[in-house]
Coordinates of C-alpha atoms and ligand atoms in Angstrom, one line a residue:
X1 CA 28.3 30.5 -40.4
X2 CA 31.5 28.9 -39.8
X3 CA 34.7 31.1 -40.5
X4 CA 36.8 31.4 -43.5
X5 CA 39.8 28.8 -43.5
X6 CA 42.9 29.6 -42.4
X7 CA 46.0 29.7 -45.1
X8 CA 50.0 29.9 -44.6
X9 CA 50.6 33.5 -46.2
X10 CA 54.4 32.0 -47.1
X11 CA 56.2 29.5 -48.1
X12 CA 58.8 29.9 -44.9
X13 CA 55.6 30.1 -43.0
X14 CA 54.6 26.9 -43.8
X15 CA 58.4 25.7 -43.6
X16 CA 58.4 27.1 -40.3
X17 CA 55.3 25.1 -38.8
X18 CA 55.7 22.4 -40.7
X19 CA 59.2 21.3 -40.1
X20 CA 58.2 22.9 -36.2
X21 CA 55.9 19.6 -36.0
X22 CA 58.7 17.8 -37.3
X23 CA 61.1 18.7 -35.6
X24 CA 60.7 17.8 -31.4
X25 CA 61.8 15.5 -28.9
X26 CA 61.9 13.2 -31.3
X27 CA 64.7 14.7 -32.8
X28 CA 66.7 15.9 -30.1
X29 CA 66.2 13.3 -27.7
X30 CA 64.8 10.4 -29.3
X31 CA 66.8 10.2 -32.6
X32 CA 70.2 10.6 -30.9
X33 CA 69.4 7.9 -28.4
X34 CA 68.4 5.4 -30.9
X35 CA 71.4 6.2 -33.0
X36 CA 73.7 5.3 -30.0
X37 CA 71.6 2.5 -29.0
X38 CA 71.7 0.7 -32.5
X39 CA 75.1 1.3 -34.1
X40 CA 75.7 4.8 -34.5
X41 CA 76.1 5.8 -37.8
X42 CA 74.4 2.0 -39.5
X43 CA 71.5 3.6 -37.8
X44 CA 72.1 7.3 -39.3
X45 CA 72.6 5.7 -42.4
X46 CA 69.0 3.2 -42.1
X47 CA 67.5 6.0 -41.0
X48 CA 68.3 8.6 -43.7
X49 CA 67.1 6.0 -46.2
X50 CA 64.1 4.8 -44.5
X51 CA 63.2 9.0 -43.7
X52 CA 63.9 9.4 -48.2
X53 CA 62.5 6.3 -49.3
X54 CA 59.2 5.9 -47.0
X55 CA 59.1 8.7 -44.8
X56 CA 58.9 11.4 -47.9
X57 CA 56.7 9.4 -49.8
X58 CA 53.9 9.2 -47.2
X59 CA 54.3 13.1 -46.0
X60 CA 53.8 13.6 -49.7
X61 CA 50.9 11.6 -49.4
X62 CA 49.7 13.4 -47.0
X63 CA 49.9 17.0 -48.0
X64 CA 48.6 16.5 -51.4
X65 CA 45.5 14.8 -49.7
X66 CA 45.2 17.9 -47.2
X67 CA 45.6 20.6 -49.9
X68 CA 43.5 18.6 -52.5
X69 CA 40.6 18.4 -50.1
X70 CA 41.3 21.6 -47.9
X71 CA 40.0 20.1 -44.9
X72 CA 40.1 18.1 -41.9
X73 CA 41.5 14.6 -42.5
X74 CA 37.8 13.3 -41.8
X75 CA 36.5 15.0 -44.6
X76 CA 39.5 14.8 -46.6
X77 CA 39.4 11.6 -47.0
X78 CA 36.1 11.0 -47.5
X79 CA 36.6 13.3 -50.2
X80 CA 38.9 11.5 -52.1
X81 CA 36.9 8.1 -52.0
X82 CA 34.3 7.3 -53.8
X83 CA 31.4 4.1 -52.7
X84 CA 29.9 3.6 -49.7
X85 CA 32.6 0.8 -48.0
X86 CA 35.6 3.7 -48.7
X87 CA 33.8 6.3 -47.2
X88 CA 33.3 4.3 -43.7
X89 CA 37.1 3.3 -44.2
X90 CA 37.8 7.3 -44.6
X91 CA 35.9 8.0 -41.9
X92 CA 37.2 5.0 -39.5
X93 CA 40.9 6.3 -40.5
X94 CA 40.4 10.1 -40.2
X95 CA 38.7 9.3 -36.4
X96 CA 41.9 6.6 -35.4
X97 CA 44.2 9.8 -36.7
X98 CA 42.3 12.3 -34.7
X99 CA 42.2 9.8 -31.3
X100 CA 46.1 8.4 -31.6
X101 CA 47.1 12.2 -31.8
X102 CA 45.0 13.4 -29.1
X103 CA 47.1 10.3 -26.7
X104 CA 49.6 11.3 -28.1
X105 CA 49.9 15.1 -27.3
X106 CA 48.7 13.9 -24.5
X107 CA 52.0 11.7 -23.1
X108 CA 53.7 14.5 -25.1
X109 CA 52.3 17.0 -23.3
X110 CA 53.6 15.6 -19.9
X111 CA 57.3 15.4 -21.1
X112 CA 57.1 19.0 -22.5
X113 CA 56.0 19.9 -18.8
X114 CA 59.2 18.4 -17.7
X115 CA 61.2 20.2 -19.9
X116 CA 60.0 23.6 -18.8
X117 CA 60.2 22.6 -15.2
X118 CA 63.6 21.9 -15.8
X119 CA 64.1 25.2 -17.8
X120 CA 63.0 27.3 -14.7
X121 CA 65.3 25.3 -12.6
X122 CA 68.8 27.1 -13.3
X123 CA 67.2 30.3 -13.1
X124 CA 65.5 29.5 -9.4
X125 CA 69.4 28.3 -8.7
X126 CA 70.9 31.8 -10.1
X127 CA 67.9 33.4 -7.7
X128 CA 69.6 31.6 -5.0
X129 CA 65.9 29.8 -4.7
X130 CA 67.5 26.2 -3.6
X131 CA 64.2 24.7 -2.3
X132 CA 62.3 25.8 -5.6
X133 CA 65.1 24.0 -7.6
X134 CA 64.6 21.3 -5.4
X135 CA 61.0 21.4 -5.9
X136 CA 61.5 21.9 -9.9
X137 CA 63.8 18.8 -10.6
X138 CA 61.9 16.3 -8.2
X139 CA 59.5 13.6 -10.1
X140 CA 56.7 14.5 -8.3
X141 CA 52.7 14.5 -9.0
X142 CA 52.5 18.0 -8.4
X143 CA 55.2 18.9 -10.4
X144 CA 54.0 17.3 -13.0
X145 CA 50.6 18.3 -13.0
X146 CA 51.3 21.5 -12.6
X147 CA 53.3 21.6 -15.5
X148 CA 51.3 19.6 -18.2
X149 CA 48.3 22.4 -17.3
X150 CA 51.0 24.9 -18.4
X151 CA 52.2 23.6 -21.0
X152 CA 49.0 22.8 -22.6
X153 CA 47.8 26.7 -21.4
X154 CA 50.6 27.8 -24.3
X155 CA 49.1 25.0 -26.6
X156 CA 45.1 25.8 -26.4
X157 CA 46.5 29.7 -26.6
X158 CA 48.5 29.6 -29.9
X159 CA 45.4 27.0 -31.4
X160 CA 43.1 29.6 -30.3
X161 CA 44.7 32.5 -32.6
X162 CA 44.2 30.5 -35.8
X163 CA 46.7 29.3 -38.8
X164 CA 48.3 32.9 -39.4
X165 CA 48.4 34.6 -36.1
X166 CA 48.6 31.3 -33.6
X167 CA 50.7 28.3 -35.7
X168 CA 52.3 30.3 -38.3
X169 CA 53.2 33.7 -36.4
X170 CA 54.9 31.3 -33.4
X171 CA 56.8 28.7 -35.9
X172 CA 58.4 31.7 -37.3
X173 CA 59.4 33.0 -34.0
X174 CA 60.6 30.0 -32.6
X175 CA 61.9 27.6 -35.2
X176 CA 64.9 30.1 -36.1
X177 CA 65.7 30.5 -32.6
X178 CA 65.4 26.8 -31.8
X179 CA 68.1 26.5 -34.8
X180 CA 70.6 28.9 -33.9
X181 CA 70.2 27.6 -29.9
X182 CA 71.0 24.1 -31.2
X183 CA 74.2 25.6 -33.2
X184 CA 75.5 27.5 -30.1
X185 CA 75.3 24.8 -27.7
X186 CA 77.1 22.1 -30.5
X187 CA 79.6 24.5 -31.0
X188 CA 80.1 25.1 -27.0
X189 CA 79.7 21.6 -25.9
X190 CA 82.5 20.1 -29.0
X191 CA 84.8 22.0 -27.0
X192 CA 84.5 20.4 -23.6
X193 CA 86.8 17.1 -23.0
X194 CA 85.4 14.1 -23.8
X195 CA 83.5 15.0 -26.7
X196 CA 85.2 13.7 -29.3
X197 CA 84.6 10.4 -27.9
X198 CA 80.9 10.9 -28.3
X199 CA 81.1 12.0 -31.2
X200 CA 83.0 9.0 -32.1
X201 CA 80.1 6.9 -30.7
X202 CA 77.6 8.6 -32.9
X203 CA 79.5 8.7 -36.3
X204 CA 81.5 5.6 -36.4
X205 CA 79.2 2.7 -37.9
X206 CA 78.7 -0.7 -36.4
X207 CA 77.4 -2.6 -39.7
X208 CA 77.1 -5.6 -38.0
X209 CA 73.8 -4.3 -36.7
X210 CA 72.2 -2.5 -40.0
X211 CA 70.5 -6.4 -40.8
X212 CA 69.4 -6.6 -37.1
X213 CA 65.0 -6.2 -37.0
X214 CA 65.1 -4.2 -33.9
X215 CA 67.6 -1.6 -36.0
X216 CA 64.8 -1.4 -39.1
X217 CA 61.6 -1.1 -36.7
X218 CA 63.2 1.6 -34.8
X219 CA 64.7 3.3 -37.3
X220 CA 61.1 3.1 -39.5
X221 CA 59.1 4.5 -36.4
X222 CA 61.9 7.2 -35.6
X223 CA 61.2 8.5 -39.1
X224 CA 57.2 8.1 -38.9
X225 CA 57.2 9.8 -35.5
X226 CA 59.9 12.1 -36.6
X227 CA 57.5 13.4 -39.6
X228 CA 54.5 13.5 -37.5
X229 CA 53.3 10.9 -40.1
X230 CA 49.8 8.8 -40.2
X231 CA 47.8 11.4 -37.5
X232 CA 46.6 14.4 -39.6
X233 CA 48.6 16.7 -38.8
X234 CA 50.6 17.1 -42.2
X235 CA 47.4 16.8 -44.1
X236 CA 45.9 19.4 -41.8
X237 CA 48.9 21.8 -42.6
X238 CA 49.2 20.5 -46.0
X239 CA 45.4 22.0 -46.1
X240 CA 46.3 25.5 -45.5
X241 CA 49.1 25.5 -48.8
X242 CA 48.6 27.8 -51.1
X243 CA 47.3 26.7 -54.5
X244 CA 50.8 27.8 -55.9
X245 CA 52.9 26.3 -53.9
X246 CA 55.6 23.1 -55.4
X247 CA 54.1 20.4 -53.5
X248 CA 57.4 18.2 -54.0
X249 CA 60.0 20.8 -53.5
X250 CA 58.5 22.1 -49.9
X251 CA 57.9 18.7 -48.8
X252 CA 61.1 17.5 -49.4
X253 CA 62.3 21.0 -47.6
X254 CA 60.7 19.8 -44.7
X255 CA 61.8 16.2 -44.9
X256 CA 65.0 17.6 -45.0
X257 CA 65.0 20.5 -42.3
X258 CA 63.8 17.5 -40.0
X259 CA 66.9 15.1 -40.8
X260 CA 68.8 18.2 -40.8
X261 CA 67.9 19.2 -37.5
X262 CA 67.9 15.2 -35.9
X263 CA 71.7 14.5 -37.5
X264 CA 72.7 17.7 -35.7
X265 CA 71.1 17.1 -32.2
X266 CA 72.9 13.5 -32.7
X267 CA 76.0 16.2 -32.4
X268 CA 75.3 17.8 -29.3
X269 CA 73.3 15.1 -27.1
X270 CA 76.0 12.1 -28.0
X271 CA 78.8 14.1 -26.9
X272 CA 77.6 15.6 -24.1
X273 CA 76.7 12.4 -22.4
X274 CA 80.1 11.5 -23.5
X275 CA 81.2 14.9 -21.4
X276 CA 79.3 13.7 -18.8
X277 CA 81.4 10.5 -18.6
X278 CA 84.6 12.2 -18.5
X279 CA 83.3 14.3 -15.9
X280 CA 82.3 11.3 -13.9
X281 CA 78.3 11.0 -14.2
X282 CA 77.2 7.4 -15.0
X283 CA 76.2 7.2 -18.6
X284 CA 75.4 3.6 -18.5
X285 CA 72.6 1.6 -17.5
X286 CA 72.6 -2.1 -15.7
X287 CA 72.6 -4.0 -18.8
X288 CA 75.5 -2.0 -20.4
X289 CA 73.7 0.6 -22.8
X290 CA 73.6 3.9 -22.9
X291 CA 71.0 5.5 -20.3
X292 CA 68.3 6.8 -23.0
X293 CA 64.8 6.7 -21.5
X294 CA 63.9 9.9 -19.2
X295 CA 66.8 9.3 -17.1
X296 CA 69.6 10.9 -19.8
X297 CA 67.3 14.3 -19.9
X298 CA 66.4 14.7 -16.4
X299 CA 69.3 12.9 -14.9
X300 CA 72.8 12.4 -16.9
X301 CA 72.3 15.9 -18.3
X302 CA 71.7 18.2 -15.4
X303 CA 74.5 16.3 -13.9
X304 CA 76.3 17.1 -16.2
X305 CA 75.4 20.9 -16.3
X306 CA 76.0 21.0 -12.3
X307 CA 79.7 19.9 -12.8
X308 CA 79.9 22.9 -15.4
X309 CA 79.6 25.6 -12.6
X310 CA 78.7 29.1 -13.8
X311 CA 78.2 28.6 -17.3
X312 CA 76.5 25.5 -17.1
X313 CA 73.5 27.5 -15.7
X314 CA 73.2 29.3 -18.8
X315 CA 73.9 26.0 -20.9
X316 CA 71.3 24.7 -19.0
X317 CA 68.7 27.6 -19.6
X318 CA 69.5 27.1 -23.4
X319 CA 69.4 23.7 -23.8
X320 CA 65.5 23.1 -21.8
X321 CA 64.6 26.3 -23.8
X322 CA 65.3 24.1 -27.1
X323 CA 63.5 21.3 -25.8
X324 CA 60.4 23.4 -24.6
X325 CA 60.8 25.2 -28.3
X326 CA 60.7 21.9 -29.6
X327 CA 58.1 20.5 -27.7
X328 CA 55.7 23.2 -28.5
X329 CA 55.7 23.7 -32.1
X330 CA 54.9 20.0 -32.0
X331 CA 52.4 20.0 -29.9
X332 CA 50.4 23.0 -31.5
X333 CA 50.5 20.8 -35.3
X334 CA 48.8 17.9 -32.9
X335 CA 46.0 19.9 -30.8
X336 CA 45.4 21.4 -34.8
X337 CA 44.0 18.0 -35.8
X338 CA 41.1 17.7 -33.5
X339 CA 40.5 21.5 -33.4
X340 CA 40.0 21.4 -37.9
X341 CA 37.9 18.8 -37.4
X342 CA 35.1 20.1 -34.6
X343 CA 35.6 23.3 -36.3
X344 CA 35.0 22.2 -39.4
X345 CA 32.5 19.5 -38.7
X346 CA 30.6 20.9 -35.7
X347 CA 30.8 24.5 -37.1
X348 CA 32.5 25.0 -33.5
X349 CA 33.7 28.4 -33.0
X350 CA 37.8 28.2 -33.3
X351 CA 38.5 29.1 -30.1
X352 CA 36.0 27.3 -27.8
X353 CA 37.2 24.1 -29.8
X354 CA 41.0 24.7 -28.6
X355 CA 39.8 25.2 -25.2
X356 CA 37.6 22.0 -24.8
X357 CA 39.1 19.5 -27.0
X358 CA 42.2 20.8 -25.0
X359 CA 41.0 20.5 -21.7
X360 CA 40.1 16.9 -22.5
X361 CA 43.6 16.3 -23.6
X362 CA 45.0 17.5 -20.6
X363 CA 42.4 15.5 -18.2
X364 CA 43.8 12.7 -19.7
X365 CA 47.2 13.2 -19.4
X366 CA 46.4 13.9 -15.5
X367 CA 45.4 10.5 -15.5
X368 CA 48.3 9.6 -17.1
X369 CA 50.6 11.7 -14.3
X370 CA 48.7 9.6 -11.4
X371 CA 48.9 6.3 -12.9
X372 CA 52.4 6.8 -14.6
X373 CA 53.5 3.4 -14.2
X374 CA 50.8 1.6 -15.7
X375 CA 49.8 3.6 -18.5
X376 CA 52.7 6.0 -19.2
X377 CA 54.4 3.8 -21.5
X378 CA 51.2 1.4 -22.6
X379 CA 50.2 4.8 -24.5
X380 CA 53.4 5.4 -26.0
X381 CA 53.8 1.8 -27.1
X382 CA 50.0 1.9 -28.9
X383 CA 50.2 5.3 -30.0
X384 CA 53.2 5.2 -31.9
X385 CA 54.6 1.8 -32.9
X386 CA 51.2 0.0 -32.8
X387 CA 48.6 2.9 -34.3
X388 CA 51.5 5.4 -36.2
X389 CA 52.4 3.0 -38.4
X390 CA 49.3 1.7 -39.6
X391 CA 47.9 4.8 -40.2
X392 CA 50.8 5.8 -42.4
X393 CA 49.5 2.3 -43.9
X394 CA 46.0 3.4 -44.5
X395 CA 47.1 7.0 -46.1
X396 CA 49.2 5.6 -48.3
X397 CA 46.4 3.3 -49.9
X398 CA 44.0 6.0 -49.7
X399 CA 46.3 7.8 -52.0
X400 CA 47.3 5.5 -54.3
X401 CA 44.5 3.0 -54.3
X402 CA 41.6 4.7 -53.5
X403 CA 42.1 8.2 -54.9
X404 CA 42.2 8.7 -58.9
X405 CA 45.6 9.2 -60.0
X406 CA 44.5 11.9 -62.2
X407 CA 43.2 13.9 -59.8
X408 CA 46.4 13.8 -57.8
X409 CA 48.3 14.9 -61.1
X410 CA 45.8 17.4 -61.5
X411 CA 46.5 19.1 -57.8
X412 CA 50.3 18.7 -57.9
X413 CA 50.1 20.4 -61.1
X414 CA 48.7 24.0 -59.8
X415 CA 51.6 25.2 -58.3
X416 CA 54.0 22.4 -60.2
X417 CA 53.2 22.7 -64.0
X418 CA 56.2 20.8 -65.5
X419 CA 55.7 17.5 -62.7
X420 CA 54.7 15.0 -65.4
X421 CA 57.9 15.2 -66.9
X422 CA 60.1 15.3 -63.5
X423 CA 61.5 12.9 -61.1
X424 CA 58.8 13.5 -58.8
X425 CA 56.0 11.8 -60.7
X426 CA 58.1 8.9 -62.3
X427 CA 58.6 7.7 -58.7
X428 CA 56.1 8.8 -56.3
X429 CA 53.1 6.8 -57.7
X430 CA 54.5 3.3 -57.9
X431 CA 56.4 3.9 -54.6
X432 CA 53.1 4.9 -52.7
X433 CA 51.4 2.0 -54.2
X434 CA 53.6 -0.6 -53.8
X435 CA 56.5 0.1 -51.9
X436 CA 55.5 2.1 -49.0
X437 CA 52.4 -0.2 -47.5
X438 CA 54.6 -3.2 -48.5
X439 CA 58.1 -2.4 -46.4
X440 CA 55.8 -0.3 -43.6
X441 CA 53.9 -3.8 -43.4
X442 CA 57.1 -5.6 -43.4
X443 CA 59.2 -3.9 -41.0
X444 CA 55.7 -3.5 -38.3
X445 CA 55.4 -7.4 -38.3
X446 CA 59.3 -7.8 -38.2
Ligands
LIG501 N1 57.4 14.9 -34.8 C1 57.3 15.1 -33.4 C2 58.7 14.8 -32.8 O1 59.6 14.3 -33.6 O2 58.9 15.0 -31.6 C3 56.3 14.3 -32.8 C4 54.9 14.4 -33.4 C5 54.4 15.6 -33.7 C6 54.2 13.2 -33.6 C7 53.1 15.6 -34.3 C8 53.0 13.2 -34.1 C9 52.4 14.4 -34.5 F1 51.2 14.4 -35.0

């Protein structure tokens, strides 16, 4: 007998793990580069439309499927198609969503390991432990390995405890304190010279750029990666909502913790690098951009945090512990995915599940570690602008094409009663039908 299915037993639980899978390194790290790298605030402003007007419309999608179906996205949408050709589609998607976001954790996973590496660094440099900070902030194999397994120890644990005492008792934990360690260190970090200029750099707009492709496919994938969109994972959570839960009003709570929570890092990580330039760390990169790939979080910033002397050890402690916060209560919403399903499907027992399908995941990313350079960013690439997007695609006809409107109205309504007559349902429909798979389409082939 399989067990019972898990359920959120609040609505700031779910707020808590959902916006916990929103909100990550994509946030912190990748939403404030890609702001400085296309315009500063024309790319704010893209984004903020492209996260409204697409974004909430397929994580809508998404948790209404989940919570309809209460089950894995397999099943789920093979639920809510009917004839033989939509059921293999269903079945086709639901598997592409389960693979992309086991690569995914598992590139995700090796970035996380960074980030606690780099946590336990300032604290081997209080211990006076200089070659262990050596050790700890060296790209190495080992390192890396080492750290990956660790990081994905935490993952397969909190999977293993189940919806209420693994993802929902550990969002609520660390999603306030990843919030108030974000505020602390924007306060702290405004103060330092040079910070206005970053600032500057974020929030002044180039609009010469907002027409540019390059601006609208990053800014679209930012805000599909950003709301963990096309993989499962929001179905999966959407799955364990209450019956009387306002579909509309806690997705767009989420939608907008996660902007929230993106803006801000924009107004810690631009003016620190801008810091970092004033206290003489080289911010740029050969061809005249802003350094944004791994080399601003492992490099520019513990720079950085060296020229701060005493206090930059604790800055530093704060600001890897809100990347390994980050990093986590992503990673648990993506190990959920496969886990539902072989629990679900293979009547696996919960735990066993988290412990193989996560083993697997972190096998690969070991492969990853020892081949970085040729596969590193060939599974980024795939993963999220190639198979992301496209699976947003496929959810969003799945709703709106495949799935009978009625019923949709039908499961909004339980914990919604007055939707017909609200905002919500006047727009929602026609803009999953038409508007979502027609500008994802668009901006993916631009
Ligand atoms: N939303 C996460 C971030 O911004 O870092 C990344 C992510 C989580 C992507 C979960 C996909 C996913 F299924």
């Amino acid at each position: 007998m399989a067990a019972p299915r898990g359920e959120f037993t609040s609505r700031f639980g779910f707020l808590m793990a959902a916006s916990g899978s929103a909100v990550g390194l994509g946030n912190i790290w990748g939403f404030p580069t890609n702001a400085a790298s296309n315009g500063g605030a024309a790319f704010l402003f893209t984004y903020l439309i492209l996260a409204f007007a697409l974004a909430y419309p397929a994580l809508m999608a998404e948790l209404i499927i989940g919570r309809y179906a209460r089950a894995n996205a397999v099943t789920a949408l093979r639920t809510i198609s009917s004839g033989n050709k939509t059921r293999l589609a269903a079945l086709l998607v639901g598997f592409i969503g389960i693979v992309t976001v086991s690569f995914i954790l598992s590139f995700y996973g090796i970035v996380s390991g960074w980030m606690i590496a780099f946590f336990f660094d300032p604290i081997a440099r209080l211990l006076g432990a200089s070659q262990l900070s050596a050790w700890l902030t060296n790209d190495a194999v080992m390192r890396n390995s080492l750290f990956v397994v660790l990081f994905m120890l935490v993952t397969i644990y909190i999977i293993s405890a189940g919806v209420k005492e693994g993802i929902e008792k550990w969002a609520s934990r660390l999603m306030p304190s990843l919030i108030v360690i974000l505020l602390l260190l924007i306060v702290y970090v405004l103060t330092l010279p040079g910070a206005m200029d970053g600032l500057r750099a974020y929030l002044v707009p180039d609009f010469s750029l907002i027409a540019d492709p390059s601006l609208l496919v990053d800014a679209m994938g930012q805000a599909f990666f950003s709301l963990s969109l096309g993989v499962g994972t929001m179905l999966i959570y959407g799955s364990y909502i209450s019956s009387n839960e306002n579909l509309p009003t806690i997705g767009s709570l989420v939608a907008l913790l996660d902007v929230g929570i993106a803006v801000m890092a924009g107004m810690l990580i631009l003016p620190a690098m801008y810091v970092a330039l004033a206290s003489g760390v080289e911010i740029y990169d050969d061809a005249g951009g802003l350094i944004a790939g791994p080399g601003l979080i492992v490099s520019v910033l513990p720079s950085l945090l060296t020229t701060m002397g005493a206090i930059g050890v604790f800055v530093a402690i704060a600001f890897f512990a809100l990347m390994t916060i980050a990093s986590l209560t992503s990673s648990i919403s993506m190990l959920e995915v496969p886990v539902a399903y072989a629990v679900e499907h293979h009547e696996l027992e919960r735990r066993r599940a988290a412990m193989l399908i996560g083993s697997a995941i972190t096998v690969i990313s070991l492969v990853i570690v020892f081949n970085f350079d040729p596969l590193f960013d060939l599974v980024v690439t795939v993963t999220t602008e190639v198979s992301q997007p496209l699976l947003g695609f496929a959810f969003c006809i799945f709703a709106a094409w495949i799935w009978q409107r009625s019923e949709i109205l039908e499961e909004i309504k339980q914990g919604c009663p007055e939707v017909e007559s609200g905002i919500f349902w006047k727009i929602w429909p026609f803009y999953v039908k038409f508007i979502c798979p027609v500008a994802i389409l668009v901006v993916y082939f631009q």
